[in-house]
Short mmCIF file of C-alpha atoms in Angstrom, two decimals:
data_model
loop_
_atom_site.label_atom_id
_atom_site.label_comp_id
_atom_site.label_asym_id
_atom_site.label_seq_id
_atom_site.Cartn_x
_atom_site.Cartn_y
_atom_site.Cartn_z
CA UNK A 1 -71.46 139.28 86.92
CA UNK A 2 -74.66 138.83 87.21
CA UNK A 3 -77.70 141.40 86.45
CA UNK A 4 -78.38 141.48 90.47
CA UNK A 5 -74.72 141.88 91.21
CA UNK A 6 -73.69 144.41 88.62
CA UNK A 7 -72.40 147.10 90.13
CA UNK A 8 -74.23 150.62 89.90
CA UNK A 9 -73.19 154.08 89.38
CA UNK A 10 -74.69 157.47 89.76
CA UNK A 11 -74.55 159.99 86.65
CA UNK A 12 -76.30 163.15 86.73
CA UNK A 13 -78.47 161.78 89.44
CA UNK A 14 -80.13 158.47 87.85
CA UNK A 15 -78.66 155.12 88.86
CA UNK A 16 -77.53 153.20 86.16
CA UNK A 17 -77.48 149.29 86.08
CA UNK A 18 -73.82 148.91 84.48
CA UNK A 19 -74.73 144.97 83.49
CA UNK A 20 -78.09 146.20 81.86
CA UNK A 21 -76.35 148.73 79.96
CA UNK A 22 -73.33 146.81 78.68
CA UNK A 23 -75.92 144.03 77.59
CA UNK A 24 -77.82 146.53 75.24
CA UNK A 25 -74.75 148.32 74.20
CA UNK A 26 -73.54 144.79 72.91
CA UNK A 27 -76.82 143.82 71.17
CA UNK A 28 -78.28 147.20 69.91
CA UNK A 29 -74.80 148.77 69.23
CA UNK A 30 -71.93 146.66 68.78
CA UNK A 31 -73.57 143.19 67.05
CA UNK A 32 -75.72 145.50 64.42
CA UNK A 33 -72.65 147.67 63.96
CA UNK A 34 -70.41 144.90 63.08
CA UNK A 35 -72.26 144.71 59.28
CA UNK A 36 -70.74 148.22 58.57
CA UNK A 37 -66.96 146.99 58.17
CA UNK A 38 -68.28 143.76 56.46
CA UNK A 39 -70.15 145.66 54.16
CA UNK A 40 -67.30 147.61 53.42
CA UNK A 41 -65.07 145.03 53.14
CA UNK A 42 -67.35 143.39 50.51
CA UNK A 43 -67.08 146.35 48.42
CA UNK A 44 -63.32 146.61 48.86
CA UNK A 45 -63.02 143.20 47.29
CA UNK A 46 -65.94 144.45 44.45
CA UNK A 47 -63.25 147.00 43.61
CA UNK A 48 -60.37 144.87 43.67
CA UNK A 49 -61.69 142.83 41.20
CA UNK A 50 -61.30 139.94 43.55
CA UNK A 51 -63.04 137.42 40.94
CA UNK A 52 -59.92 138.59 38.54
CA UNK A 53 -57.31 137.92 41.06
CA UNK A 54 -57.77 135.25 44.05
CA UNK A 55 -61.12 134.50 43.13
CA UNK A 56 -63.56 131.79 44.45
CA UNK A 57 -60.48 130.43 46.90
CA UNK A 58 -60.59 134.19 48.94
CA UNK A 59 -64.18 134.36 48.97
CA UNK A 60 -64.34 130.82 49.89
CA UNK A 61 -62.41 131.68 52.94
CA UNK A 62 -64.52 134.65 53.65
CA UNK A 63 -67.63 132.50 54.13
CA UNK A 64 -65.30 130.37 55.98
CA UNK A 65 -64.71 133.27 58.44
CA UNK A 66 -68.40 134.42 58.69
CA UNK A 67 -69.07 131.08 59.78
CA UNK A 68 -66.25 130.94 62.26
CA UNK A 69 -68.03 134.15 64.03
CA UNK A 70 -71.42 133.28 62.91
CA UNK A 71 -71.80 130.34 64.85
CA UNK A 72 -71.10 131.58 68.42
CA UNK A 73 -73.52 134.39 68.07
CA UNK A 74 -76.09 132.31 67.24
CA UNK A 75 -75.49 130.30 70.02
CA UNK A 76 -75.32 133.31 72.12
CA UNK A 77 -77.88 134.67 71.33
CA UNK A 78 -79.74 131.25 72.03
CA UNK A 79 -78.39 130.39 75.05
CA UNK A 80 -76.63 130.82 78.82
CA UNK A 81 -73.52 132.03 78.90
CA UNK A 82 -72.04 129.43 80.42
CA UNK A 83 -68.43 127.39 80.04
CA UNK A 84 -69.31 125.50 77.25
CA UNK A 85 -70.51 128.82 75.38
CA UNK A 86 -67.51 130.69 76.21
CA UNK A 87 -65.25 127.74 74.63
CA UNK A 88 -67.31 127.84 71.94
CA UNK A 89 -66.70 131.97 71.75
CA UNK A 90 -62.51 131.98 72.48
CA UNK A 91 -62.31 128.91 70.12
CA UNK A 92 -64.08 131.03 67.27
CA UNK A 93 -61.99 133.93 67.57
CA UNK A 94 -58.72 132.30 68.11
CA UNK A 95 -59.87 130.13 64.74
CA UNK A 96 -60.93 133.72 63.20
CA UNK A 97 -57.32 135.19 64.21
CA UNK A 98 -55.71 132.54 62.29
CA UNK A 99 -57.92 132.20 59.23
CA UNK A 100 -57.92 136.03 58.64
CA UNK A 101 -54.32 135.90 58.36
CA UNK A 102 -54.80 133.06 55.55
CA UNK A 103 -57.09 135.19 53.56
CA UNK A 104 -54.59 138.64 53.74
CA UNK A 105 -51.84 136.24 52.58
CA UNK A 106 -54.53 134.59 49.98
CA UNK A 107 -54.99 137.92 48.69
CA UNK A 108 -51.51 139.01 48.84
CA UNK A 109 -50.31 136.08 47.10
CA UNK A 110 -52.81 136.45 44.07
CA UNK A 111 -51.67 140.17 43.23
CA UNK A 112 -54.51 141.53 44.62
CA UNK A 113 -54.24 145.16 45.74
CA UNK A 114 -54.85 145.37 49.59
CA UNK A 115 -55.28 148.74 49.77
CA UNK A 116 -54.96 150.44 53.26
CA UNK A 117 -58.71 151.60 53.30
CA UNK A 118 -59.11 147.57 53.39
CA UNK A 119 -56.54 146.90 55.64
CA UNK A 120 -58.47 149.53 58.23
CA UNK A 121 -61.62 147.92 57.83
CA UNK A 122 -59.80 144.29 58.34
CA UNK A 123 -58.93 145.97 62.29
CA UNK A 124 -62.24 146.52 63.03
CA UNK A 125 -63.14 143.12 61.41
CA UNK A 126 -60.63 141.28 63.81
CA UNK A 127 -60.81 143.56 66.83
CA UNK A 128 -65.12 143.56 67.35
CA UNK A 129 -64.87 140.08 67.93
CA UNK A 130 -62.57 140.23 70.91
CA UNK A 131 -64.55 143.20 72.05
CA UNK A 132 -67.72 141.17 72.15
CA UNK A 133 -65.89 138.70 73.99
CA UNK A 134 -64.48 141.12 76.04
CA UNK A 135 -67.25 142.55 77.31
CA UNK A 136 -69.28 138.98 77.89
CA UNK A 137 -66.66 137.96 80.01
CA UNK A 138 -66.67 141.19 82.50
CA UNK A 139 -70.65 140.51 82.52
CA UNK A 140 -70.36 136.93 83.45
CA UNK A 141 -67.00 136.73 85.66
CA UNK A 142 -68.39 134.00 87.19
CA UNK A 143 -68.77 131.62 84.55
CA UNK A 144 -65.12 132.65 83.25
CA UNK A 145 -63.86 131.28 86.77
CA UNK A 146 -65.93 128.29 86.32
CA UNK A 147 -64.30 127.90 83.26
CA UNK A 148 -61.00 127.94 84.53
CA UNK A 149 -61.75 125.16 87.00
CA UNK A 150 -63.06 122.89 84.36
CA UNK A 151 -66.61 123.76 84.61
CA UNK A 152 -66.45 122.07 88.18
CA UNK A 153 -68.75 122.45 90.65
CA UNK A 154 -71.75 123.48 87.70
CA UNK A 155 -73.83 120.62 86.85
CA UNK A 156 -74.68 122.55 83.37
CA UNK A 157 -71.38 123.78 82.76
CA UNK A 158 -71.06 121.96 79.66
CA UNK A 159 -74.01 121.92 78.18
CA UNK A 160 -76.26 123.87 76.38
CA UNK A 161 -79.08 126.17 78.70
CA UNK A 162 -81.84 127.78 76.91
CA UNK A 163 -81.68 130.99 78.10
CA UNK A 164 -83.91 132.59 81.13
CA UNK A 165 -84.75 135.33 79.49
CA UNK A 166 -85.05 134.69 76.15
CA UNK A 167 -84.60 137.59 73.66
CA UNK A 168 -87.18 138.66 71.97
CA UNK A 169 -88.66 137.41 68.41
CA UNK A 170 -88.86 140.94 66.78
CA UNK A 171 -85.01 141.51 68.20
CA UNK A 172 -84.03 138.21 66.47
CA UNK A 173 -86.27 138.56 63.47
CA UNK A 174 -84.18 141.74 62.92
CA UNK A 175 -80.97 140.69 63.67
CA UNK A 176 -82.02 137.67 61.22
CA UNK A 177 -82.90 140.00 58.49
CA UNK A 178 -79.72 142.34 58.92
CA UNK A 179 -77.47 138.95 58.73
CA UNK A 180 -79.30 138.42 55.20
CA UNK A 181 -79.27 142.02 53.93
CA UNK A 182 -75.65 142.86 55.12
CA UNK A 183 -73.63 139.47 55.31
CA UNK A 184 -75.42 136.41 53.40
CA UNK A 185 -76.32 138.08 49.79
CA UNK A 186 -73.37 140.67 49.51
CA UNK A 187 -70.87 137.61 50.23
CA UNK A 188 -73.10 135.23 47.94
CA UNK A 189 -73.16 137.65 45.18
CA UNK A 190 -69.03 137.57 45.66
CA UNK A 191 -68.89 134.38 45.78
CA UNK A 192 -71.28 133.72 42.73
CA UNK A 193 -69.38 135.85 40.89
CA UNK A 194 -66.06 134.66 41.54
CA UNK A 195 -67.37 131.26 40.34
CA UNK A 196 -68.67 132.48 37.25
CA UNK A 197 -65.26 134.15 36.08
CA UNK A 198 -63.56 130.92 37.14
CA UNK A 199 -65.80 129.18 34.88
CA UNK A 200 -65.40 131.96 32.12
CA UNK A 201 -61.73 131.53 32.37
CA UNK A 202 -61.76 127.62 32.22
CA UNK A 203 -63.83 127.89 28.68
CA UNK A 204 -61.39 130.23 27.19
CA UNK A 205 -58.42 128.39 28.08
CA UNK A 206 -60.26 125.12 26.42
CA UNK A 207 -60.78 126.91 23.68
CA UNK A 208 -57.47 128.37 23.43
CA UNK A 209 -55.91 124.80 22.57
#
């Protein structure tokens, strides 16, 4: 459903474009809000001393999961939603879910305590990609139908097409800064901490021989 065909509803005497409201919710609500459980999860890893249990392996899995959702998000911010982009989004969501199961298994096998609070945080991190994808598919039902038909009849179905109305440089810069501050910086610190702890253990092991 594009903006021109979006259903209009009457609320308190005002006309609301549902497509426009949903788009704004995704851009200014769901996407920025995603950083909150991500930071909370990092705090839980730190409190349970991930560097002394699952260590570098689990931290690398976290980096992998961020890449699995980060690539579809980056493409969606730059390009039109079409069968190709929907395929990337669906694939990213599915792979992210599988990696999330691997992540929890790695933590449990290492004896790192995954507390109920952290498990609840995970529920947000797992559900938000599907919530965003469901909203996008409702907004672009025509492209969902095109994907179901294998892209037949759509000339640009299987190539990346730049947005007809690009997002503002200010918005993109803000999201980029938020990703750096709320994702790259804390999880980079986690990976560095795990790597340092691993090197320290190896040195102690060599000295003990």
